Amino acid sequence: MAPQVNKTNLPTESPLHSRVAPGDFLDCYKVVSNLAAPEAAEIIVNFPSWAKALVLLRNIVVAPFGLLNDGSGAVQKFGPFPVETMSESSVVAGFDDKHLDFRVNILSVKGDVYLATWVHPHNIGGRLYLKAIMPFHILIARNALMRIATVDNRDQYDPLPE
């Protein structure tokens, strides 16, 4: 049986609950996995080539608007995302920009890994940006969790045909 990624409610343990305000975006997906949050975060930011190409395209398109590509001044990062807090069970990473603030939260709770994304748009540009990237966000988030499940549980699933 193949791993399954499910859309779910944000677990009560998530520090993102304190950020959510009316008009914000919040989604959460989970997969069965016993990986610790930092290990899961490493897999999440190890984007496949198609996702790297989408991020590169995004960076080219938004360059004239002066949007950030990453949190370049951060001491600790997972991929392009500055780490805000980290423990074995939770990683919060992200940054604030002029069009929106965003954070991702990777949680490891009772045999599941959750990937939650919170976005607070500041203006019409932030809302338009969020609407434009949403299909890609969903694809990348679901793919990231599928990769976590495959790495963590590779012996439990049917092998892929060669």
JSON list of C-alpha atoms in Angstrom, two decimals:
[
{"chain": "A", "resi": 1, "resn": "MET", "atom": "CA", "xyz": [0.00, 0.00, 0.00]},
{"chain": "A", "resi": 2, "resn": "ALA", "atom": "CA", "xyz": [1.36, 3.42, -0.98]},
{"chain": "A", "resi": 3, "resn": "PRO", "atom": "CA", "xyz": [1.69, 6.26, 1.54]},
{"chain": "A", "resi": 4, "resn": "GLN", "atom": "CA", "xyz": [-1.19, 8.69, 1.67]},
{"chain": "A", "resi": 5, "resn": "VAL", "atom": "CA", "xyz": [-1.07, 12.46, 2.20]},
{"chain": "A", "resi": 6, "resn": "ASN", "atom": "CA", "xyz": [-4.21, 13.92, 3.77]},
{"chain": "A", "resi": 7, "resn": "LYS", "atom": "CA", "xyz": [-5.43, 17.47, 4.21]},
{"chain": "A", "resi": 8, "resn": "THR", "atom": "CA", "xyz": [-6.22, 17.98, 7.89]},
{"chain": "A", "resi": 9, "resn": "ASN", "atom": "CA", "xyz": [-6.83, 20.53, 10.62]},
{"chain": "A", "resi": 10, "resn": "LEU", "atom": "CA", "xyz": [-3.88, 22.21, 12.25]},
{"chain": "A", "resi": 11, "resn": "PRO", "atom": "CA", "xyz": [-2.90, 20.23, 15.37]},
{"chain": "A", "resi": 12, "resn": "THR", "atom": "CA", "xyz": [-3.42, 22.01, 18.69]},
{"chain": "A", "resi": 13, "resn": "GLU", "atom": "CA", "xyz": [0.34, 21.75, 19.33]},
{"chain": "A", "resi": 14, "resn": "SER", "atom": "CA", "xyz": [1.15, 24.09, 16.44]},
{"chain": "A", "resi": 15, "resn": "PRO", "atom": "CA", "xyz": [2.51, 27.52, 17.34]},
{"chain": "A", "resi": 16, "resn": "LEU", "atom": "CA", "xyz": [0.85, 28.86, 14.17]},
{"chain": "A", "resi": 17, "resn": "HIS", "atom": "CA", "xyz": [-2.48, 29.04, 16.03]},
{"chain": "A", "resi": 18, "resn": "SER", "atom": "CA", "xyz": [-1.33, 32.24, 17.76]},
{"chain": "A", "resi": 19, "resn": "ARG", "atom": "CA", "xyz": [-0.67, 33.93, 14.39]},
{"chain": "A", "resi": 20, "resn": "VAL", "atom": "CA", "xyz": [-3.94, 33.26, 12.59]},
{"chain": "A", "resi": 21, "resn": "ALA", "atom": "CA", "xyz": [-6.16, 36.32, 12.06]},
{"chain": "A", "resi": 22, "resn": "PRO", "atom": "CA", "xyz": [-9.18, 36.99, 9.84]},
{"chain": "A", "resi": 23, "resn": "GLY", "atom": "CA", "xyz": [-8.15, 37.09, 6.17]},
{"chain": "A", "resi": 24, "resn": "ASP", "atom": "CA", "xyz": [-5.11, 34.86, 6.68]},
{"chain": "A", "resi": 25, "resn": "PHE", "atom": "CA", "xyz": [-4.44, 31.68, 4.75]},
{"chain": "A", "resi": 26, "resn": "LEU", "atom": "CA", "xyz": [-3.79, 28.45, 6.63]},
{"chain": "A", "resi": 27, "resn": "ASP", "atom": "CA", "xyz": [-3.53, 24.90, 5.37]},
{"chain": "A", "resi": 28, "resn": "CYS", "atom": "CA", "xyz": [-2.21, 21.68, 6.80]},
{"chain": "A", "resi": 29, "resn": "TYR", "atom": "CA", "xyz": [-1.38, 18.25, 5.40]},
{"chain": "A", "resi": 30, "resn": "LYS", "atom": "CA", "xyz": [-0.19, 15.12, 7.19]},
{"chain": "A", "resi": 31, "resn": "VAL", "atom": "CA", "xyz": [1.37, 11.75, 6.48]},
{"chain": "A", "resi": 32, "resn": "VAL", "atom": "CA", "xyz": [2.23, 8.74, 8.61]},
{"chain": "A", "resi": 33, "resn": "SER", "atom": "CA", "xyz": [5.88, 9.04, 9.66]},
{"chain": "A", "resi": 34, "resn": "ASN", "atom": "CA", "xyz": [7.99, 8.76, 12.79]},
{"chain": "A", "resi": 35, "resn": "LEU", "atom": "CA", "xyz": [10.65, 11.22, 11.60]},
{"chain": "A", "resi": 36, "resn": "ALA", "atom": "CA", "xyz": [11.57, 14.05, 13.93]},
{"chain": "A", "resi": 37, "resn": "ALA", "atom": "CA", "xyz": [10.58, 17.52, 12.73]},
{"chain": "A", "resi": 38, "resn": "PRO", "atom": "CA", "xyz": [14.14, 18.63, 11.79]},
{"chain": "A", "resi": 39, "resn": "GLU", "atom": "CA", "xyz": [14.68, 15.46, 9.74]},
{"chain": "A", "resi": 40, "resn": "ALA", "atom": "CA", "xyz": [11.36, 15.99, 7.97]},
{"chain": "A", "resi": 41, "resn": "ALA", "atom": "CA", "xyz": [12.26, 19.64, 7.32]},
{"chain": "A", "resi": 42, "resn": "GLU", "atom": "CA", "xyz": [15.49, 18.58, 5.60]},
{"chain": "A", "resi": 43, "resn": "ILE", "atom": "CA", "xyz": [13.50, 16.35, 3.23]},
{"chain": "A", "resi": 44, "resn": "ILE", "atom": "CA", "xyz": [10.91, 19.06, 2.59]},
{"chain": "A", "resi": 45, "resn": "VAL", "atom": "CA", "xyz": [13.48, 21.62, 1.42]},
{"chain": "A", "resi": 46, "resn": "ASN", "atom": "CA", "xyz": [15.31, 19.09, -0.74]},
{"chain": "A", "resi": 47, "resn": "PHE", "atom": "CA", "xyz": [13.04, 20.07, -3.62]},
{"chain": "A", "resi": 48, "resn": "PRO", "atom": "CA", "xyz": [12.77, 17.87, -6.71]},
{"chain": "A", "resi": 49, "resn": "SER", "atom": "CA", "xyz": [14.03, 19.45, -9.95]},
{"chain": "A", "resi": 50, "resn": "TRP", "atom": "CA", "xyz": [10.54, 20.46, -11.15]},
{"chain": "A", "resi": 51, "resn": "ALA", "atom": "CA", "xyz": [9.93, 22.35, -7.88]},
{"chain": "A", "resi": 52, "resn": "LYS", "atom": "CA", "xyz": [13.36, 24.00, -8.09]},
{"chain": "A", "resi": 53, "resn": "ALA", "atom": "CA", "xyz": [12.42, 25.16, -11.61]},
{"chain": "A", "resi": 54, "resn": "LEU", "atom": "CA", "xyz": [9.16, 26.64, -10.29]},
{"chain": "A", "resi": 55, "resn": "VAL", "atom": "CA", "xyz": [11.01, 28.49, -7.51]},
{"chain": "A", "resi": 56, "resn": "LEU", "atom": "CA", "xyz": [13.51, 29.84, -10.05]},
{"chain": "A", "resi": 57, "resn": "LEU", "atom": "CA", "xyz": [10.66, 31.02, -12.28]},
{"chain": "A", "resi": 58, "resn": "ARG", "atom": "CA", "xyz": [8.98, 32.64, -9.28]},
{"chain": "A", "resi": 59, "resn": "ASN", "atom": "CA", "xyz": [12.21, 34.48, -8.41]},
{"chain": "A", "resi": 60, "resn": "ILE", "atom": "CA", "xyz": [12.53, 35.81, -11.97]},
{"chain": "A", "resi": 61, "resn": "VAL", "atom": "CA", "xyz": [8.89, 36.94, -12.14]},
{"chain": "A", "resi": 62, "resn": "VAL", "atom": "CA", "xyz": [8.92, 38.75, -8.77]},
{"chain": "A", "resi": 63, "resn": "ALA", "atom": "CA", "xyz": [12.37, 40.35, -9.12]},
{"chain": "A", "resi": 64, "resn": "PRO", "atom": "CA", "xyz": [10.99, 43.61, -10.61]},
{"chain": "A", "resi": 65, "resn": "PHE", "atom": "CA", "xyz": [8.71, 43.97, -7.58]},
{"chain": "A", "resi": 66, "resn": "GLY", "atom": "CA", "xyz": [11.57, 43.75, -5.09]},
{"chain": "A", "resi": 67, "resn": "LEU", "atom": "CA", "xyz": [10.22, 40.69, -3.28]},
{"chain": "A", "resi": 68, "resn": "LEU", "atom": "CA", "xyz": [12.59, 38.59, -1.19]},
{"chain": "A", "resi": 69, "resn": "ASN", "atom": "CA", "xyz": [13.83, 35.20, -2.37]},
{"chain": "A", "resi": 70, "resn": "ASP", "atom": "CA", "xyz": [14.83, 33.98, 1.07]},
{"chain": "A", "resi": 71, "resn": "GLY", "atom": "CA", "xyz": [15.73, 35.10, 4.55]},
{"chain": "A", "resi": 72, "resn": "SER", "atom": "CA", "xyz": [19.32, 35.81, 3.64]},
{"chain": "A", "resi": 73, "resn": "GLY", "atom": "CA", "xyz": [20.34, 37.27, 7.01]},
{"chain": "A", "resi": 74, "resn": "ALA", "atom": "CA", "xyz": [19.30, 34.24, 9.05]},
{"chain": "A", "resi": 75, "resn": "VAL", "atom": "CA", "xyz": [21.84, 32.27, 11.04]},
{"chain": "A", "resi": 76, "resn": "GLN", "atom": "CA", "xyz": [20.00, 28.96, 10.69]},
{"chain": "A", "resi": 77, "resn": "LYS", "atom": "CA", "xyz": [17.95, 28.00, 7.64]},
{"chain": "A", "resi": 78, "resn": "PHE", "atom": "CA", "xyz": [16.19, 25.06, 6.07]},
{"chain": "A", "resi": 79, "resn": "GLY", "atom": "CA", "xyz": [16.64, 25.66, 2.37]},
{"chain": "A", "resi": 80, "resn": "PRO", "atom": "CA", "xyz": [15.65, 29.28, 1.73]},
{"chain": "A", "resi": 81, "resn": "PHE", "atom": "CA", "xyz": [13.61, 29.53, 4.95]},
{"chain": "A", "resi": 82, "resn": "PRO", "atom": "CA", "xyz": [15.04, 31.10, 8.12]},
{"chain": "A", "resi": 83, "resn": "VAL", "atom": "CA", "xyz": [14.35, 28.98, 11.20]},
{"chain": "A", "resi": 84, "resn": "GLU", "atom": "CA", "xyz": [12.33, 30.77, 13.87]},
{"chain": "A", "resi": 85, "resn": "THR", "atom": "CA", "xyz": [12.05, 27.89, 16.37]},
{"chain": "A", "resi": 86, "resn": "MET", "atom": "CA", "xyz": [13.19, 24.28, 16.35]},
{"chain": "A", "resi": 87, "resn": "SER", "atom": "CA", "xyz": [12.76, 21.23, 18.55]},
{"chain": "A", "resi": 88, "resn": "GLU", "atom": "CA", "xyz": [12.50, 17.49, 17.89]},
{"chain": "A", "resi": 89, "resn": "SER", "atom": "CA", "xyz": [8.74, 17.84, 17.47]},
{"chain": "A", "resi": 90, "resn": "SER", "atom": "CA", "xyz": [8.38, 21.21, 15.73]},
{"chain": "A", "resi": 91, "resn": "VAL", "atom": "CA", "xyz": [10.17, 23.47, 13.26]},
{"chain": "A", "resi": 92, "resn": "VAL", "atom": "CA", "xyz": [8.82, 26.91, 12.39]},
{"chain": "A", "resi": 93, "resn": "ALA", "atom": "CA", "xyz": [10.48, 28.69, 9.48]},
{"chain": "A", "resi": 94, "resn": "GLY", "atom": "CA", "xyz": [9.66, 31.58, 7.15]},
{"chain": "A", "resi": 95, "resn": "PHE", "atom": "CA", "xyz": [9.98, 35.33, 6.91]},
{"chain": "A", "resi": 96, "resn": "ASP", "atom": "CA", "xyz": [8.15, 38.62, 6.50]},
{"chain": "A", "resi": 97, "resn": "ASP", "atom": "CA", "xyz": [8.12, 40.53, 3.23]},
{"chain": "A", "resi": 98, "resn": "LYS", "atom": "CA", "xyz": [6.41, 43.70, 2.07]},
{"chain": "A", "resi": 99, "resn": "HIS", "atom": "CA", "xyz": [3.53, 41.84, 0.39]},
{"chain": "A", "resi": 100, "resn": "LEU", "atom": "CA", "xyz": [2.98, 39.09, 2.99]},
{"chain": "A", "resi": 101, "resn": "ASP", "atom": "CA", "xyz": [4.33, 37.25, 6.01]},
{"chain": "A", "resi": 102, "resn": "PHE", "atom": "CA", "xyz": [4.51, 33.47, 5.96]},
{"chain": "A", "resi": 103, "resn": "ARG", "atom": "CA", "xyz": [5.58, 30.61, 8.17]},
{"chain": "A", "resi": 104, "resn": "VAL", "atom": "CA", "xyz": [5.67, 26.88, 7.69]},
{"chain": "A", "resi": 105, "resn": "ASN", "atom": "CA", "xyz": [5.40, 24.54, 10.64]},
{"chain": "A", "resi": 106, "resn": "ILE", "atom": "CA", "xyz": [6.64, 20.98, 10.44]},
{"chain": "A", "resi": 107, "resn": "LEU", "atom": "CA", "xyz": [5.25, 18.96, 13.33]},
{"chain": "A", "resi": 108, "resn": "SER", "atom": "CA", "xyz": [6.01, 15.41, 14.37]},
{"chain": "A", "resi": 109, "resn": "VAL", "atom": "CA", "xyz": [3.18, 14.19, 16.60]},
{"chain": "A", "resi": 110, "resn": "LYS", "atom": "CA", "xyz": [2.28, 10.60, 17.55]},
{"chain": "A", "resi": 111, "resn": "GLY", "atom": "CA", "xyz": [3.48, 8.89, 14.37]},
{"chain": "A", "resi": 112, "resn": "ASP", "atom": "CA", "xyz": [2.40, 11.61, 11.94]},
{"chain": "A", "resi": 113, "resn": "VAL", "atom": "CA", "xyz": [4.29, 14.45, 10.29]},
{"chain": "A", "resi": 114, "resn": "TYR", "atom": "CA", "xyz": [2.29, 17.60, 9.56]},
{"chain": "A", "resi": 115, "resn": "LEU", "atom": "CA", "xyz": [3.20, 20.40, 7.18]},
{"chain": "A", "resi": 116, "resn": "ALA", "atom": "CA", "xyz": [1.25, 23.57, 7.86]},
{"chain": "A", "resi": 117, "resn": "THR", "atom": "CA", "xyz": [1.52, 26.88, 6.03]},
{"chain": "A", "resi": 118, "resn": "TRP", "atom": "CA", "xyz": [0.30, 30.22, 7.37]},
{"chain": "A", "resi": 119, "resn": "VAL", "atom": "CA", "xyz": [0.23, 33.38, 5.21]},
{"chain": "A", "resi": 120, "resn": "HIS", "atom": "CA", "xyz": [-0.77, 36.88, 6.25]},
{"chain": "A", "resi": 121, "resn": "PRO", "atom": "CA", "xyz": [-1.17, 39.09, 3.15]},
{"chain": "A", "resi": 122, "resn": "HIS", "atom": "CA", "xyz": [-0.43, 42.79, 3.73]},
{"chain": "A", "resi": 123, "resn": "ASN", "atom": "CA", "xyz": [-2.08, 44.20, 0.64]},
{"chain": "A", "resi": 124, "resn": "ILE", "atom": "CA", "xyz": [-3.70, 43.41, -2.71]},
{"chain": "A", "resi": 125, "resn": "GLY", "atom": "CA", "xyz": [-0.29, 42.36, -4.05]},
{"chain": "A", "resi": 126, "resn": "GLY", "atom": "CA", "xyz": [0.01, 39.74, -1.30]},
{"chain": "A", "resi": 127, "resn": "ARG", "atom": "CA", "xyz": [-3.49, 38.41, -1.96]},
{"chain": "A", "resi": 128, "resn": "LEU", "atom": "CA", "xyz": [-2.86, 38.22, -5.73]},
{"chain": "A", "resi": 129, "resn": "TYR", "atom": "CA", "xyz": [0.50, 36.54, -5.18]},
{"chain": "A", "resi": 130, "resn": "LEU", "atom": "CA", "xyz": [-1.07, 33.96, -2.87]},
{"chain": "A", "resi": 131, "resn": "LYS", "atom": "CA", "xyz": [-3.84, 33.23, -5.38]},
{"chain": "A", "resi": 132, "resn": "ALA", "atom": "CA", "xyz": [-1.29, 32.82, -8.19]},
{"chain": "A", "resi": 133, "resn": "ILE", "atom": "CA", "xyz": [0.98, 30.40, -6.34]},
{"chain": "A", "resi": 134, "resn": "MET", "atom": "CA", "xyz": [-1.71, 28.34, -4.60]},
{"chain": "A", "resi": 135, "resn": "PRO", "atom": "CA", "xyz": [-1.84, 25.44, -7.11]},
{"chain": "A", "resi": 136, "resn": "PHE", "atom": "CA", "xyz": [1.96, 25.14, -6.95]},
{"chain": "A", "resi": 137, "resn": "HIS", "atom": "CA", "xyz": [1.99, 25.41, -3.16]},
{"chain": "A", "resi": 138, "resn": "ILE", "atom": "CA", "xyz": [-0.43, 22.48, -2.85]},
{"chain": "A", "resi": 139, "resn": "LEU", "atom": "CA", "xyz": [1.58, 20.38, -5.31]},
{"chain": "A", "resi": 140, "resn": "ILE", "atom": "CA", "xyz": [4.89, 21.08, -3.54]},
{"chain": "A", "resi": 141, "resn": "ALA", "atom": "CA", "xyz": [3.47, 20.51, -0.03]},
{"chain": "A", "resi": 142, "resn": "ARG", "atom": "CA", "xyz": [1.83, 17.21, -0.94]},
{"chain": "A", "resi": 143, "resn": "ASN", "atom": "CA", "xyz": [4.94, 16.04, -2.80]},
{"chain": "A", "resi": 144, "resn": "ALA", "atom": "CA", "xyz": [7.14, 16.94, 0.19]},
{"chain": "A", "resi": 145, "resn": "LEU", "atom": "CA", "xyz": [5.05, 14.82, 2.54]},
{"chain": "A", "resi": 146, "resn": "MET", "atom": "CA", "xyz": [4.96, 11.94, 0.08]},
{"chain": "A", "resi": 147, "resn": "ARG", "atom": "CA", "xyz": [8.77, 12.04, -0.01]},
{"chain": "A", "resi": 148, "resn": "ILE", "atom": "CA", "xyz": [8.86, 12.00, 3.82]},
{"chain": "A", "resi": 149, "resn": "ALA", "atom": "CA", "xyz": [6.60, 8.94, 3.95]},
{"chain": "A", "resi": 150, "resn": "THR", "atom": "CA", "xyz": [8.60, 7.16, 1.27]},
{"chain": "A", "resi": 151, "resn": "VAL", "atom": "CA", "xyz": [11.93, 7.80, 3.00]},
{"chain": "A", "resi": 152, "resn": "ASP", "atom": "CA", "xyz": [10.68, 6.95, 6.49]},
{"chain": "A", "resi": 153, "resn": "ASN", "atom": "CA", "xyz": [8.58, 3.94, 5.57]},
{"chain": "A", "resi": 154, "resn": "ARG", "atom": "CA", "xyz": [10.23, 2.55, 2.44]},
{"chain": "A", "resi": 155, "resn": "ASP", "atom": "CA", "xyz": [10.15, -1.02, 3.74]},
{"chain": "A", "resi": 156, "resn": "GLN", "atom": "CA", "xyz": [6.39, -0.91, 4.38]},
{"chain": "A", "resi": 157, "resn": "TYR", "atom": "CA", "xyz": [5.27, -0.06, 0.85]},
{"chain": "A", "resi": 158, "resn": "ASP", "atom": "CA", "xyz": [5.12, -2.01, -2.34]},
{"chain": "A", "resi": 159, "resn": "PRO", "atom": "CA", "xyz": [8.30, -1.50, -4.33]},
{"chain": "A", "resi": 160, "resn": "LEU", "atom": "CA", "xyz": [8.11, 0.70, -7.39]},
{"chain": "A", "resi": 161, "resn": "PRO", "atom": "CA", "xyz": [8.31, -1.18, -10.68]},
{"chain": "A", "resi": 162, "resn": "GLU", "atom": "CA", "xyz": [11.68, -0.91, -12.35]}
]
